[in-house]
Coordinates of N, CA, C and O in Angstrom, one line a residue:
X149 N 50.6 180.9 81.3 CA 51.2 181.5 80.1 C 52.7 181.0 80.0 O 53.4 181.1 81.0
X150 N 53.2 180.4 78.9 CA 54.6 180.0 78.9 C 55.4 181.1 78.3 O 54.9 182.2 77.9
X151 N 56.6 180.6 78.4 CA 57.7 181.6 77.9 C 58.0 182.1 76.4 O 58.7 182.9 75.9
X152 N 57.1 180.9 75.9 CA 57.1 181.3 74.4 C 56.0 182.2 73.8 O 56.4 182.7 72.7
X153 N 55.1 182.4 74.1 CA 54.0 183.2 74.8 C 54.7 184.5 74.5 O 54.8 185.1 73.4
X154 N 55.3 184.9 76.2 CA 55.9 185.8 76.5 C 57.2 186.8 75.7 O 57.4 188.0 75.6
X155 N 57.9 185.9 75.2 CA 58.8 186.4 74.2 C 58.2 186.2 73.0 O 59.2 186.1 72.2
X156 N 57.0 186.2 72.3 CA 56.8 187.0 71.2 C 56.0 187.9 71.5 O 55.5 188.4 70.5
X157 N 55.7 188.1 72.3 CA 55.0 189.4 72.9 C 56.2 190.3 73.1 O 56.1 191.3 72.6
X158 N 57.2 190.1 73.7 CA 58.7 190.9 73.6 C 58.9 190.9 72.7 O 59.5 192.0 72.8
X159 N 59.0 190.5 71.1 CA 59.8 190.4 69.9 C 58.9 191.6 69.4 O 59.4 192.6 68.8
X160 N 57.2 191.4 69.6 CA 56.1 192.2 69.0 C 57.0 193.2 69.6 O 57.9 193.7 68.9
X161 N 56.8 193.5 70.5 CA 57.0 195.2 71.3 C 58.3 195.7 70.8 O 58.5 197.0 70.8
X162 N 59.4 195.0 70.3 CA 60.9 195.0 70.1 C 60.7 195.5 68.4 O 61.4 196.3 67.7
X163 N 59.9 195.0 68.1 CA 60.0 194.8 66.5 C 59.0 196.6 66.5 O 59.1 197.7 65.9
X164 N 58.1 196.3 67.4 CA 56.9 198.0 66.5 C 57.4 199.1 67.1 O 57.1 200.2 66.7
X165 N 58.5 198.8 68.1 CA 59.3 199.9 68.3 C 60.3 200.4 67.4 O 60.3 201.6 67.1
X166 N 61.2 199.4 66.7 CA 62.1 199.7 65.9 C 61.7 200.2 64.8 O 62.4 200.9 64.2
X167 N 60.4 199.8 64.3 CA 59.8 200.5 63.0 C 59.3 202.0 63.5 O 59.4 203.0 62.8
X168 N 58.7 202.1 64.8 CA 58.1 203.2 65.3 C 59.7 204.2 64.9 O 59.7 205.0 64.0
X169 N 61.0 204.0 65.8 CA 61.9 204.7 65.7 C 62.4 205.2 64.1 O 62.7 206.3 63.6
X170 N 62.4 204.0 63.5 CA 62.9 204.1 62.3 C 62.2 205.2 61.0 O 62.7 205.9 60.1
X171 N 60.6 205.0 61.6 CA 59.9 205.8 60.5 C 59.2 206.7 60.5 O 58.5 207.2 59.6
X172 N 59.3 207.3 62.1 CA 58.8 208.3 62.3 C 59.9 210.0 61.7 O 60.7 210.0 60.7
X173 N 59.7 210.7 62.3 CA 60.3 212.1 61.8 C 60.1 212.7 62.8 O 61.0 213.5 63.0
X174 N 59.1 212.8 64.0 CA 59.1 213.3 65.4 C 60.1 212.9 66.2 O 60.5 211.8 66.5
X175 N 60.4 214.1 66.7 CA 61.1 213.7 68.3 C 60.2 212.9 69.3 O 60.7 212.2 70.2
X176 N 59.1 213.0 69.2 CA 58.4 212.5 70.5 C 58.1 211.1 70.3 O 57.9 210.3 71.2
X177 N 58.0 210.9 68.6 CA 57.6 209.7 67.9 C 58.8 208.7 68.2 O 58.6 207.5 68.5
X178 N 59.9 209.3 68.1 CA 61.0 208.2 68.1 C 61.4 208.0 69.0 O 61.9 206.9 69.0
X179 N 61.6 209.0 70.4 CA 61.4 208.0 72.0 C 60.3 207.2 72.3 O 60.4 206.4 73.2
X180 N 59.3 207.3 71.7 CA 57.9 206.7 72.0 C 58.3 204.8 71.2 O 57.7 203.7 71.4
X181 N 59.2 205.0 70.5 CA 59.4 203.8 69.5 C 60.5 203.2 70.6 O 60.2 202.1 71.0
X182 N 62.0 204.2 71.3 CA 62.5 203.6 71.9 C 62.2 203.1 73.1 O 63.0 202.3 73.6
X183 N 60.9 203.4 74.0 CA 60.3 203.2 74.7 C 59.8 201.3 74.8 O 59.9 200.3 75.5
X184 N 59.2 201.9 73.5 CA 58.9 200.4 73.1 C 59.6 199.0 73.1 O 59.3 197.9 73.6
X185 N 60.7 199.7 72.4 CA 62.0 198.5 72.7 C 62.3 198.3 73.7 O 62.7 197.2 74.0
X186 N 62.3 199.3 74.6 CA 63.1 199.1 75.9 C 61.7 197.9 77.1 O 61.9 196.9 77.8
X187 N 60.6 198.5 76.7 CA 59.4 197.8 77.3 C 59.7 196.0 77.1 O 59.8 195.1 77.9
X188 N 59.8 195.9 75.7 CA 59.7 194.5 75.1 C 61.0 194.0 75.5 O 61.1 192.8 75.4
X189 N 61.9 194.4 75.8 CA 63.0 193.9 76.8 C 63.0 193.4 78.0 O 63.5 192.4 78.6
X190 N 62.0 194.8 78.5 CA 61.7 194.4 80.0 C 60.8 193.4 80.4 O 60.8 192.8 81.5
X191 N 59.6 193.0 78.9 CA 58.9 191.9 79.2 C 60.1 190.5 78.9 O 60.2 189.7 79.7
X192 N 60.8 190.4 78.1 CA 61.4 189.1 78.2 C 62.5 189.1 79.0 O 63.2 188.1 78.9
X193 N 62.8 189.9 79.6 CA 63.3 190.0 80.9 C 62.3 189.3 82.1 O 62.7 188.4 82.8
X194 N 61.6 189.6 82.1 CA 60.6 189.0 83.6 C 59.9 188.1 83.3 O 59.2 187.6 84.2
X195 N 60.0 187.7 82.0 CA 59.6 186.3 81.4 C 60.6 185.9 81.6 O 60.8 186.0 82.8
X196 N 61.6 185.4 81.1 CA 62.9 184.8 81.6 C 63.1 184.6 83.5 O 63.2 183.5 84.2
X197 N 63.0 185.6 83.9 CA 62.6 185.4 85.1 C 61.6 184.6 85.9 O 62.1 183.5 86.4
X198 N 60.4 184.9 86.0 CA 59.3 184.1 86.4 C 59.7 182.5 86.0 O 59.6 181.6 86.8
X199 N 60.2 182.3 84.7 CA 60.0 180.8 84.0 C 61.0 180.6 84.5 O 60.9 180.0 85.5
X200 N 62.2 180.8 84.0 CA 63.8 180.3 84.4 C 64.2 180.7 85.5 O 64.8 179.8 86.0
X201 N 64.2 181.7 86.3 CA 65.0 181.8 87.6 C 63.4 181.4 89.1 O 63.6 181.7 90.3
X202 N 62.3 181.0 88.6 CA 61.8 180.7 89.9 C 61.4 181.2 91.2 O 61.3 180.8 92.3
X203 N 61.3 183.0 90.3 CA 61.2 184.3 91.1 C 62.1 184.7 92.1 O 61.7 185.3 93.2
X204 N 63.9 184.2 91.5 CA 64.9 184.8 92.3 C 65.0 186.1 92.2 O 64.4 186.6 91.2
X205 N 65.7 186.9 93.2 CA 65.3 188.3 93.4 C 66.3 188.8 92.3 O 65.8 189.9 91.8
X206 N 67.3 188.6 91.8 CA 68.3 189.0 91.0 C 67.3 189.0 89.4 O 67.9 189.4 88.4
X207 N 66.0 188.6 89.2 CA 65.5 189.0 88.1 C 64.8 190.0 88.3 O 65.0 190.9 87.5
X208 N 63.8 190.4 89.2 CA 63.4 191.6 89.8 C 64.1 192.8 90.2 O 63.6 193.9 90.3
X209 N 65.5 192.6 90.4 CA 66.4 193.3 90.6 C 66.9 193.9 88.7 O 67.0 195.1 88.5
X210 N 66.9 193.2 88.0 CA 67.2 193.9 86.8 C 66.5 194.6 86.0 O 66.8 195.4 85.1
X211 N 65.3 194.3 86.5 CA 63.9 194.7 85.7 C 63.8 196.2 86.4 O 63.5 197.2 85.8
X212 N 64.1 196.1 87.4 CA 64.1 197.8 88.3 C 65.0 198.5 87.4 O 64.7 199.6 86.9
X213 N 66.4 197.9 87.3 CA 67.2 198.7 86.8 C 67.0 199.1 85.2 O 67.7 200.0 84.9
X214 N 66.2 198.7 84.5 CA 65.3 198.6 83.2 C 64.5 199.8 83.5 O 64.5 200.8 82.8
X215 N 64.0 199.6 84.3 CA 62.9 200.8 84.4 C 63.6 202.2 84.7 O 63.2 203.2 84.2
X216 N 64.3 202.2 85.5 CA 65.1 202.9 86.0 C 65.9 203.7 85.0 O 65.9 205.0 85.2
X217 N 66.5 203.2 83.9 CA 67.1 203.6 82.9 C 66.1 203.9 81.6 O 66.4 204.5 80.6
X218 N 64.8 203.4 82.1 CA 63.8 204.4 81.4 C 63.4 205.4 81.1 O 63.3 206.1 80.2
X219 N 63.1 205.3 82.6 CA 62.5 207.0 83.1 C 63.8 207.7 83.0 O 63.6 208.7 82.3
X220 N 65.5 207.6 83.3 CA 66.6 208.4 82.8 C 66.7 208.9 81.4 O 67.2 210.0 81.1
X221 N 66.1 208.0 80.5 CA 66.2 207.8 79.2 C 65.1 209.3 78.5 O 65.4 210.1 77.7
X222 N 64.0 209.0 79.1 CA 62.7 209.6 78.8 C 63.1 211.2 79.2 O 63.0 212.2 78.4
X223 N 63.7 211.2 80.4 CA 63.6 212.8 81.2 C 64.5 213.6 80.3 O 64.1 214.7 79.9
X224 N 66.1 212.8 79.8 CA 67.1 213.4 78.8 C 66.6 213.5 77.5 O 67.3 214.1 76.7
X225 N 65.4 213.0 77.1 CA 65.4 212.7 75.6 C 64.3 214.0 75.9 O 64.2 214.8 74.9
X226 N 63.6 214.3 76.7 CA 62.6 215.3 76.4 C 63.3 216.2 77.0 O 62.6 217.2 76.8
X227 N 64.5 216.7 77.8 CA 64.8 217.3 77.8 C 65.6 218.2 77.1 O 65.8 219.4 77.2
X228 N 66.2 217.0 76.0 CA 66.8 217.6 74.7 C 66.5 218.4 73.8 O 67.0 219.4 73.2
X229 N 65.0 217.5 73.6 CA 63.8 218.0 72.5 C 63.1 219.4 72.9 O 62.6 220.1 72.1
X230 N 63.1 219.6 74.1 CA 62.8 221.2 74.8 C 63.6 221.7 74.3 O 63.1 222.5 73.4
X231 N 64.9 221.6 74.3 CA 66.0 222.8 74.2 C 66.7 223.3 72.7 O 67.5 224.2 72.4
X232 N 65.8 221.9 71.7 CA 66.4 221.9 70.7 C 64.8 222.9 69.9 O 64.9 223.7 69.0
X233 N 63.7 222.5 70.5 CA 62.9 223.2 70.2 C 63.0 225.1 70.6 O 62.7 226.2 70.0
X234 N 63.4 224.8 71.6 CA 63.7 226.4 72.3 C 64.8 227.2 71.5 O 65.1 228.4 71.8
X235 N 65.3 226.6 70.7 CA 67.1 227.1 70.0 C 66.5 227.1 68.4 O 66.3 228.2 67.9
X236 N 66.3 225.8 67.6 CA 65.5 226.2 66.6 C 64.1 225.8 66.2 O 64.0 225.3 65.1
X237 N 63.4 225.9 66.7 CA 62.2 226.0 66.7 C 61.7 224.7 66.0 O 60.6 224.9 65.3
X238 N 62.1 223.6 65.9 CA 62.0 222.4 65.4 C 61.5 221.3 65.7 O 62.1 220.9 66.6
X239 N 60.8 220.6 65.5 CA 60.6 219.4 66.2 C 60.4 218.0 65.2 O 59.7 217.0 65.6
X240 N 61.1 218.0 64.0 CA 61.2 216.6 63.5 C 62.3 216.6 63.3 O 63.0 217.6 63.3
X241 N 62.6 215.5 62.9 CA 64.2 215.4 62.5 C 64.8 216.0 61.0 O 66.0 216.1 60.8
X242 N 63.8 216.3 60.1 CA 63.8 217.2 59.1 C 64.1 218.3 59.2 O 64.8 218.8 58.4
X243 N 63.6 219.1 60.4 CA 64.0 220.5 60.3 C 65.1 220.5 60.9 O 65.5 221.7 60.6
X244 N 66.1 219.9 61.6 CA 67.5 219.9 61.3 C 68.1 219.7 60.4 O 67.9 218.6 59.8
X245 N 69.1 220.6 59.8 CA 69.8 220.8 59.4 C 71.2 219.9 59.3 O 71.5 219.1 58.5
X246 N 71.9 220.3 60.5 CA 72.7 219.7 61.1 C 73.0 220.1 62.6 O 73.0 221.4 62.7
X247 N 73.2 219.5 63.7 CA 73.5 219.5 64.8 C 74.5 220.6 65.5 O 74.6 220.8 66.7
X248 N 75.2 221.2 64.7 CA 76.4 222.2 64.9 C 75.1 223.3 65.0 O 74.1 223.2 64.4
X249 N 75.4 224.3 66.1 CA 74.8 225.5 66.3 C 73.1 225.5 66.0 O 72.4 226.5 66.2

């Protein structure tokens, strides 16, 4: 598999994320879109890796930190969406109002 391959397979995942974020109205829809982006990052990240660095550990090492800032990303974004649900009873971005109280 070459690297050109690989990064449109990252651009795909980068690109149906940004439409997923963009056009959804769910809270769960639009981490699910950032998810996406962050994934298609992480594949041309370790495509870049594998091809260009020759499986130096400092590409492995970033791809951890990628994931790592995923699952941080995922635990705060649903934990938002709990509490925003728990306060007004909401769950798309329509039924806010505005963010004050």
């Amino acid at each position: 598999m070459t690297l050109i391959i690989v990064l449109i397979g990252a651009a795909g995942l980068i690109g149906l994320g940004l439409y997923g974020a963009l056009s959804q109205q769910s809270f769960v829809m639009l981490m699910m879109g950032l998810e996406l982006m962050l994934n298609g990052a992480l594949l041309a990240i370790i495509g870049f890796w594998s091809q260009g660095l020759a499986g130096a550990p400092k590409g492995q090492l970033l791809a951890i930190i990628v994931m790592a800032v995923m699952a941080v990303e995922m635990a705060v974004g649903f934990a938002l969406v709990v509490a925003v649900y728990r306060q007004r009873q909401a769950d798309t971005t329509e039924g806010l109002g505005t963010l004050k109280s």
